[in-house]
Coordinates of C-alpha atoms in Angstrom, one line a residue:
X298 CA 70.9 23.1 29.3
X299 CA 71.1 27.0 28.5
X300 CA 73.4 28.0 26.0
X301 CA 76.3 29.8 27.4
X302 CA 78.8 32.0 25.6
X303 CA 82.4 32.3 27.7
X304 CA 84.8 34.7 27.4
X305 CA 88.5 33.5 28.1
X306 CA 92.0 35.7 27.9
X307 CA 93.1 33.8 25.2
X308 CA 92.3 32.7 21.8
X309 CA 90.0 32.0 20.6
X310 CA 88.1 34.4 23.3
X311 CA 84.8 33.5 23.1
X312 CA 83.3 29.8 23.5
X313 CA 80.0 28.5 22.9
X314 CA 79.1 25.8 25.7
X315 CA 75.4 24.1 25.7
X316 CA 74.3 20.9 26.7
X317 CA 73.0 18.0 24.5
X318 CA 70.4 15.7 25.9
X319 CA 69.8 13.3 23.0
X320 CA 72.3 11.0 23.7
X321 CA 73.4 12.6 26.9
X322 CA 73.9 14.6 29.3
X323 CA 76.8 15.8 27.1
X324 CA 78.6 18.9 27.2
X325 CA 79.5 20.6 23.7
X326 CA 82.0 23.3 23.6
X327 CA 83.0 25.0 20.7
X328 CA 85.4 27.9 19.6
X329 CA 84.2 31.0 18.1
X330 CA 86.1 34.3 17.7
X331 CA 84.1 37.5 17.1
X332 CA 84.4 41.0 18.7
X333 CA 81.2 43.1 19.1
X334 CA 82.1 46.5 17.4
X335 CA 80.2 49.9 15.9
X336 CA 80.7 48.1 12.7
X337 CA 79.0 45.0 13.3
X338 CA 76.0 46.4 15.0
X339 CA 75.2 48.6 11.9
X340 CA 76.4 45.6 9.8
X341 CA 72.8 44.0 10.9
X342 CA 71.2 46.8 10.2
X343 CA 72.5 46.9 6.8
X344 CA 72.2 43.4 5.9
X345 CA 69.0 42.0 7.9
X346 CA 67.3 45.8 9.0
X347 CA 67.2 44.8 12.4
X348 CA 65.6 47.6 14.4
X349 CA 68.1 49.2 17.3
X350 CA 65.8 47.0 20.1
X351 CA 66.7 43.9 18.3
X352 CA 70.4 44.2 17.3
X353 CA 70.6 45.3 21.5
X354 CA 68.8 42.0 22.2
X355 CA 71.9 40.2 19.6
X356 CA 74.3 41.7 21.8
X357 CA 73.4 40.1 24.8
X358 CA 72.9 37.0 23.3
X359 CA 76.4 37.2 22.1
X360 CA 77.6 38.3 25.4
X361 CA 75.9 34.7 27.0
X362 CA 72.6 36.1 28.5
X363 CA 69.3 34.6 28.3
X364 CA 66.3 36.3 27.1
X365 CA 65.2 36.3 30.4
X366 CA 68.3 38.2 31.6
X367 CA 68.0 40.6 29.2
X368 CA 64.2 41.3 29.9
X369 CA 64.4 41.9 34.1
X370 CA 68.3 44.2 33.4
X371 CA 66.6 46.2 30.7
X372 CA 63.4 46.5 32.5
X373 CA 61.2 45.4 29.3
X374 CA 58.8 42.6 29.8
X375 CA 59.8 39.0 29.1
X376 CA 57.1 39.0 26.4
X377 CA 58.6 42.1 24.7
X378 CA 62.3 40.4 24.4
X379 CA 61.1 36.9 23.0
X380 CA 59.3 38.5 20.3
X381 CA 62.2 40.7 19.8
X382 CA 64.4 37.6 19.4
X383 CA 61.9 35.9 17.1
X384 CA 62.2 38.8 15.0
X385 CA 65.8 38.6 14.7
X386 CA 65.8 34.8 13.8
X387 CA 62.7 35.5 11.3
X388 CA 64.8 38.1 9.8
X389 CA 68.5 36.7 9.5
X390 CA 67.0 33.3 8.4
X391 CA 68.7 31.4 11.8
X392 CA 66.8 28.5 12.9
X393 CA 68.1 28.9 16.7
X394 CA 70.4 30.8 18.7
X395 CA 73.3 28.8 18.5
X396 CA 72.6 29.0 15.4
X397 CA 72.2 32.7 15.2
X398 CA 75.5 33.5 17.0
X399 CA 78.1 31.0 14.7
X400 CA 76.4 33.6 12.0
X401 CA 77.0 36.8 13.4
X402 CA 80.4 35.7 14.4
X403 CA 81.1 34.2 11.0
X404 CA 79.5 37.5 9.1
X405 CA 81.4 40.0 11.4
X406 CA 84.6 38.2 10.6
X407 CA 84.5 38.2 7.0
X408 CA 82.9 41.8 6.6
X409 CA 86.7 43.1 8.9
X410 CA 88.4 41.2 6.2
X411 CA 86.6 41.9 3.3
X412 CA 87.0 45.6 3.6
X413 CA 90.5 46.4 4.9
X414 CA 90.7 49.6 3.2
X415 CA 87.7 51.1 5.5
X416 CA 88.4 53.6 8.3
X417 CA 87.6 51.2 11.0
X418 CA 88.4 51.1 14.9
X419 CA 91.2 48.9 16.1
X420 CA 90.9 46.1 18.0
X421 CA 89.3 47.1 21.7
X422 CA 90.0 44.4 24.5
X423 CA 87.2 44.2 27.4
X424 CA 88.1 42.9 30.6
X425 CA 86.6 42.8 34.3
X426 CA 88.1 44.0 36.9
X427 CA 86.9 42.8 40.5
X428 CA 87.6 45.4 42.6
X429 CA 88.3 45.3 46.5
X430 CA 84.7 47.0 46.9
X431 CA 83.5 43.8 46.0
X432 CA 82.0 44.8 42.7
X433 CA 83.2 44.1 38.9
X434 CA 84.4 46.8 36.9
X435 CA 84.8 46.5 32.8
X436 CA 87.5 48.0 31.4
X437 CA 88.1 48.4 27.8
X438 CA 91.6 49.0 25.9
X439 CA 92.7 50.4 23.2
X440 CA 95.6 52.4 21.5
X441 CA 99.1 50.3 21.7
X442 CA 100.5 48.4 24.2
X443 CA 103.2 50.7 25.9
X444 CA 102.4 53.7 24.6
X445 CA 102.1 56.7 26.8
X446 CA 98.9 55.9 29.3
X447 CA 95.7 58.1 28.8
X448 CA 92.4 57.3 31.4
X449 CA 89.5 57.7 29.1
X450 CA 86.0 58.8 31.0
X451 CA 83.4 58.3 28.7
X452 CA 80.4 60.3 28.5
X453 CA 76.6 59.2 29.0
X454 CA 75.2 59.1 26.3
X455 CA 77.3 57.6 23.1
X456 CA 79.6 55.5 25.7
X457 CA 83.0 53.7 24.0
X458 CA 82.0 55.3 20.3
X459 CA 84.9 58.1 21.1
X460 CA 87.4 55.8 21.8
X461 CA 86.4 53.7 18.1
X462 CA 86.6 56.9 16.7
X463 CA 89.8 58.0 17.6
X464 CA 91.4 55.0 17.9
X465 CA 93.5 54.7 15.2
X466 CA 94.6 57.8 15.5
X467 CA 95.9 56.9 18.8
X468 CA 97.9 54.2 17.9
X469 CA 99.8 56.3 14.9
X470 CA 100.6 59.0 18.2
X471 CA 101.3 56.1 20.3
X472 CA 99.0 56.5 22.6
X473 CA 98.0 53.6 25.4
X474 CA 94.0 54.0 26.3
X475 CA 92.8 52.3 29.9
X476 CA 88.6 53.2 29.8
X477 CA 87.1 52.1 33.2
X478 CA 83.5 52.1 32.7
X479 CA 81.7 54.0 35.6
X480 CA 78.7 51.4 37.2
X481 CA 75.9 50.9 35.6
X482 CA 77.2 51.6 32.6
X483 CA 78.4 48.3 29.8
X484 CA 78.7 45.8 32.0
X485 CA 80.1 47.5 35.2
X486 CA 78.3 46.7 38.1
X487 CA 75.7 49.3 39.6
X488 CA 76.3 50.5 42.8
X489 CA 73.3 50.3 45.7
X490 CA 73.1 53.5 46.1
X491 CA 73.9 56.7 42.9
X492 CA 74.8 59.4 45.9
X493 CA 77.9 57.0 46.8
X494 CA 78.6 56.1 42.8
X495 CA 80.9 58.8 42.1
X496 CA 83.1 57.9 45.2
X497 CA 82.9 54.3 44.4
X498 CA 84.2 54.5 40.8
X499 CA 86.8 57.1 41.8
X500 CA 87.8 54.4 44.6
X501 CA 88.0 52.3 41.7
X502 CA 90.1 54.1 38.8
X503 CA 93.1 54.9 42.3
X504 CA 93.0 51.0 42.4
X505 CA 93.1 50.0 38.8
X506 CA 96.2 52.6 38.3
X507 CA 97.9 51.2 41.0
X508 CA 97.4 47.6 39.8
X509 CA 98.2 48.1 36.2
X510 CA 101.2 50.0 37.6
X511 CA 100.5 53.3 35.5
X512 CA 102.9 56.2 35.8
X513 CA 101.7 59.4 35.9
X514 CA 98.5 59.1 33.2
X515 CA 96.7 61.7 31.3
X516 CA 93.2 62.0 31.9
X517 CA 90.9 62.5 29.0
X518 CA 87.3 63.4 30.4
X519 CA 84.3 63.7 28.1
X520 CA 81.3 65.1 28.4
X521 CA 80.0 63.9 31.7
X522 CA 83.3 61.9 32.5
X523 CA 84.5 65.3 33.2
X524 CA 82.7 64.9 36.4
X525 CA 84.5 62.0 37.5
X526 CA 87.9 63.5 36.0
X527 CA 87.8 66.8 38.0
X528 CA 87.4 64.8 41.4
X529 CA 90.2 62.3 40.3
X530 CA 92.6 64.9 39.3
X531 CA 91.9 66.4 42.6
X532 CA 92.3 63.4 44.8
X533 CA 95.3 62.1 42.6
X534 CA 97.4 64.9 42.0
X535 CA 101.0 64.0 42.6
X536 CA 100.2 60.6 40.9
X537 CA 98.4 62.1 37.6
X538 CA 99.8 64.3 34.7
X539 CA 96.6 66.3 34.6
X540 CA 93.4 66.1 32.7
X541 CA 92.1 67.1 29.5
X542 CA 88.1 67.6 29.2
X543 CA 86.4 67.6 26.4
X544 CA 82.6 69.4 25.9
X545 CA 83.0 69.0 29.5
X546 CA 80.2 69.5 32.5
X547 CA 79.8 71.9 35.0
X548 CA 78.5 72.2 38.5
X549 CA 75.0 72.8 38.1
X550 CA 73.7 75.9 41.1
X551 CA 70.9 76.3 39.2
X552 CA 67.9 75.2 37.9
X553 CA 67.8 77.8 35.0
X554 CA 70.8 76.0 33.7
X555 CA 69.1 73.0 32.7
X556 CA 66.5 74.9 30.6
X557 CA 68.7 74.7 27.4
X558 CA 69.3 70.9 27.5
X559 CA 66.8 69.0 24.6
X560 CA 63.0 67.8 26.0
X561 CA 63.6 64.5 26.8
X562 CA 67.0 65.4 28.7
X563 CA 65.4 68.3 30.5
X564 CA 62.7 65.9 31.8
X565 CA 65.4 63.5 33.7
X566 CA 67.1 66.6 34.6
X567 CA 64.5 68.0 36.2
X568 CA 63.2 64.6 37.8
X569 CA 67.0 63.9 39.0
X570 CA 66.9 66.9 40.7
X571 CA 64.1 67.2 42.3
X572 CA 62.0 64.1 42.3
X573 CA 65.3 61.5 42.5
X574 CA 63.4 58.4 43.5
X575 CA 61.1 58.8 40.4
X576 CA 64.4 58.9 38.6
X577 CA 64.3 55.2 37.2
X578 CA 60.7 55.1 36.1
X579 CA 61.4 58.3 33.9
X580 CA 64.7 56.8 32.7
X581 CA 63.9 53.4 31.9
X582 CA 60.3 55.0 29.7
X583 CA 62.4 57.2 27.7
X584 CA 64.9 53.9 27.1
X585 CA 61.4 52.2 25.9
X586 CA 60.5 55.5 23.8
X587 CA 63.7 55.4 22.0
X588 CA 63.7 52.1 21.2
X589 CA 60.3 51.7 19.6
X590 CA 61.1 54.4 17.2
X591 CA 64.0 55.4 14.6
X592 CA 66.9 56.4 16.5
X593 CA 67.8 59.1 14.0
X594 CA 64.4 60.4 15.8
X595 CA 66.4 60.6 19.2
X596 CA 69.3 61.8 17.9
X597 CA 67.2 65.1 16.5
X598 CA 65.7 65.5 20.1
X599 CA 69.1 65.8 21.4
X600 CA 70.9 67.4 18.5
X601 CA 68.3 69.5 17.3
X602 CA 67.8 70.5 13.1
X603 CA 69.7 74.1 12.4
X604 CA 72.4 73.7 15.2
X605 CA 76.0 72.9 14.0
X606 CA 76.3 69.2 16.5
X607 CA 72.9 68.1 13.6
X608 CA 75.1 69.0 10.8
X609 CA 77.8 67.4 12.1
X610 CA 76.1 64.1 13.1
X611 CA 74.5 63.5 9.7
X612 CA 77.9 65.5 7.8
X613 CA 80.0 63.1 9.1
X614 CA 78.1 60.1 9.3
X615 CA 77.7 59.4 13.2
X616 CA 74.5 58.1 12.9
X617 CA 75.7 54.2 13.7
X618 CA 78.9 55.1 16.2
X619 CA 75.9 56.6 18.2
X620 CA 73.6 54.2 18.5
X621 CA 76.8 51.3 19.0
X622 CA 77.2 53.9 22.0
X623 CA 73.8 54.3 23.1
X624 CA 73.3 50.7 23.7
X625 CA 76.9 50.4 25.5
X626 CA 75.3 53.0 28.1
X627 CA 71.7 51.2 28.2
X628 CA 73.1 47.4 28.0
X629 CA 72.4 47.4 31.8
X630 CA 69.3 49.5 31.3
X631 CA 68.8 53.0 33.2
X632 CA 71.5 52.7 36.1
X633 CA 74.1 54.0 34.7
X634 CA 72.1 57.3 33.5
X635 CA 70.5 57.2 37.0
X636 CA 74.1 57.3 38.8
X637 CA 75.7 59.5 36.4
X638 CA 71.9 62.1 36.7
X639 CA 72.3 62.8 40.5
X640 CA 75.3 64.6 40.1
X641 CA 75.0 66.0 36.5
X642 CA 71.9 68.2 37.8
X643 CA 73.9 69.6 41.3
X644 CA 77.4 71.5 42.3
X645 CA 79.5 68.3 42.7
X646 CA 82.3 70.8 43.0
X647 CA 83.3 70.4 46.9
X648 CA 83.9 66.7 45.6
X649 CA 86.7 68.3 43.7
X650 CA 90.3 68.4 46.6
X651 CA 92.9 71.2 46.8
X652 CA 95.6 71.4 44.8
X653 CA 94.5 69.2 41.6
X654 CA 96.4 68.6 39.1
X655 CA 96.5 71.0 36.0
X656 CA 93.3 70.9 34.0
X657 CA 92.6 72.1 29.8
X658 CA 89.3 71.8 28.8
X659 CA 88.2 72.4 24.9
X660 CA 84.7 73.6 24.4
X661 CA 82.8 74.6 22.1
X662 CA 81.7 78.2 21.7
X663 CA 78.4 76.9 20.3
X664 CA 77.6 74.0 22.8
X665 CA 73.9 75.0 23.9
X666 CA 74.0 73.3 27.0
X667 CA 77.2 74.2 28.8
X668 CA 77.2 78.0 27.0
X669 CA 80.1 79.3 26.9
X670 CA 79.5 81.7 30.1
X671 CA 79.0 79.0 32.1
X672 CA 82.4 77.4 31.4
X673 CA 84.0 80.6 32.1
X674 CA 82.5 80.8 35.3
X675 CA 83.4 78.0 36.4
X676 CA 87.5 78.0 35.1
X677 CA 87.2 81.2 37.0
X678 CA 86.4 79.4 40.4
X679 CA 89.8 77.2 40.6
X680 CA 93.3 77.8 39.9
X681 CA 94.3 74.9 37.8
X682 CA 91.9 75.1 34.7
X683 CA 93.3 76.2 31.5
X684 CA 89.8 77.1 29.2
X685 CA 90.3 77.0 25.5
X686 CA 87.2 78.0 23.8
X687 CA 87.1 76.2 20.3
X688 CA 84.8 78.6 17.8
X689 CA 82.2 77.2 15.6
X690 CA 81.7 73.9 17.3
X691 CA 79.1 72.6 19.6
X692 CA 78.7 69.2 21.5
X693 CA 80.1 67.2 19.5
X694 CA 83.9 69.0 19.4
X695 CA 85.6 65.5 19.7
X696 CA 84.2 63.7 16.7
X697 CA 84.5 67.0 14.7
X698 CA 88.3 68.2 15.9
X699 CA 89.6 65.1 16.6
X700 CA 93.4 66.1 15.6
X701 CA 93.1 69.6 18.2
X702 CA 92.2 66.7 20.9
X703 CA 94.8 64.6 20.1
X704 CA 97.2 68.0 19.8
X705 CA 96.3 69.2 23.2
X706 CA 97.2 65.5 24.5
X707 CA 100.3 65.6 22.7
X708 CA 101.0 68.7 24.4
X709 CA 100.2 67.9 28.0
X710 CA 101.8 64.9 27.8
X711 CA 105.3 67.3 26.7
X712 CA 105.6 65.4 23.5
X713 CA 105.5 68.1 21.5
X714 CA 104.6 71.7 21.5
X715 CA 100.6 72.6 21.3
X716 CA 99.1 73.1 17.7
X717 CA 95.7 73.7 19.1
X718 CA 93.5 76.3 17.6
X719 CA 91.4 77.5 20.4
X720 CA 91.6 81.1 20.8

């Protein structure tokens, strides 16, 4: 009798469904309607400090998976995850974790209603998609329903946290967001083998288009969905309005060019390249490292003190859309990392067909890992790539411009003339 939380496509969305022995076998369902968000992840911080390791472990509780689930997909021992969940109980006062997940559901609930004046995220619908490659793709929505379609390509490290950010700014532009989530990654199935990934989820975005009978979509790549992007507007062309990247990436030809990424990056990079089937040890320790400290500790290793991406993390408060992004790219453990590794560290750039369809990309002139020259050189290499260099920004150029992203969107996708201040 394991409980069992379902998802349906109708509400409420979620049911609880366990099975009583006392008087039994009998089998209890109940309703509960809750969606997982930014907001209630750092909610439980707030209210219960719940370290990031256990508010991952609520997660997947509230997504229906065991404890032993959790343990063998995030590679921690089964040990490590039952005290975690001990913890949690201990510390929100929940006898069980039936009991446990009618509260988080009940708290989440009222905290979106009690605060209606906050600068929240919309709603976000999940799906999965079972693709004809035989795996299951998750798809998240968000914007409004028939507005004009945008492909969102998340990045690696803070996941769907862009698309929270921005979303409702994107409903006021009217603005219809389809994110596939690459495998690995949320709960997108991994693929066997990360040299055929790329090709796989690319597979996959032609065939979700085509089924959700999209006309002519933006693409909006960030960070490393930029990857991904470039090859899509290549093999897609005629049947895409073009792409805009954001602090995108760039095909790596050497190994110099990974010298400027932060410690703990550098050491994947380096492993990714050179030492591939190491890769997952090295990922899934640093995923241990970071979880048995303070995040904010991570998020100086990548965004290091005196760089302008540090101010703008702490200046604008990004501290909980990161980590609610963090564990959307970890919820699997390290295989989306792993997938998304192999090509970050090599020149994926003969993946990229002839003619593609027209390319912006916004970057930063301060990013200090793609410097500026090396997004020169590489616009400089195709025909189709319009570079707009954005001064005083780093990394983080989408959560500190967000109106000059949704200005260059409004003006690939000819509703209005460009207001973008990239020189």
């Amino acid at each position: 009798g394991a409980l069992r939380v379902l998802a349906t496509g109708v509400a409420p969305r979620h049911l609880i469904v366990r099975v009583e022995h006392e008087n039994g076998p009998l089998l209890i369902v109940e309703a509960l309607d809750f969606r997982w968000s930014t907001r209630a992840a750092q909610m439980l911080v707030d209210s219960f400090g719940l370290s990031p390791a256990e508010v991952e472990v609520v997660r997947n509780l509230m997504a229906g998976e065991t404890l032993r689930e959790i343990a063998r997909r995030t590679g921690r021992s089964e040990h490590t995850v039952r005290n975690q969940a001990k913890s949690v109980l201990a510390k929100t006062g929940a006898p069980g974790q039936v009991d446990l997940i009618r509260l988080v559901a009940l708290l989440v609930k009222v905290e979106s209603r009690a605060a209606p004046g906050v600068s929240a995220p919309g709603e976000l619908r999940s799906e999965i998609m079972g693709m004809s490659s035989g795996l299951q793709m998750q798809v998240i929505h968000a914007g409004t329903e028939g507005g004009f379609p945008v492909i969102f390509l998340h990045g690696m490290q803070d996941g769907m946290s862009p698309v929270e950010t921005l979303n409702e700014r994107l409903i006021r532009r009217g603005y219809r967001v389809i994110a596939p989530v690459r495998p690995g990654y949320g709960q997108s199935e991994p693929v066997a083998s990360d040299r055929k990934a790329l090709s796989v989820f690319v597979r996959h975005v032609d065939e979700m288009i085509r089924r959700l009978g999209l006309r002519r979509p933006l693409i909006l790549g960030y960070m490393a969905g930029t990857i991904s992007g470039h090859v899509l507007s290549g093999r897609l062309n005629d049947r895409v309005a073009g792409m805009l990247g954001v602090a995108g990436a760039v095909p790596i030809r050497r190994a110099g060019d990974l010298a400027r990424m932060a410690p703990s990056q550098r050491a994947a990079a380096y492993t990714a390249r050179y030492l591939p089937a190491l890769l997952p040890i090295v990922l899934r320790i640093a995923i241990a490292q970071i979880d048995s400290r303070e995040f904010e500790g991570f998020l100086d290793d990548v965004f290091r003190p005196g760089t302008r991406d540090h101010e703008v993390v702490h200046g604008l408060g990004l501290v909980g859309a990161l980590r609610s992004g963090y564990r959307f790219s970890v919820q699997q453990g390290h295989f989306g990392f792993a997938s998304d590794a192999y090509f970050a560290v090599r020149d994926w750039s003969p993946q990229i067909s002839r003619p593609a369809a027209p390319v912006v990309l916004l970057h930063g002139e301060l990013d200090p890992v793609i410097t500026p020259d090396m997004a020169r050189a590489f616009a400089r290499q195709r025909d189709n790539i319009d570079l707009r260099m954005v001064p005083e920004v780093g990394q983080l150029l989408l959560y500190e411009r967000p109106e000059l992203v949704l200005d260059t969107l409004d003006e690939m996708s000819g509703r209005r003339s460009s207001r973008h201040e990239a020189g």
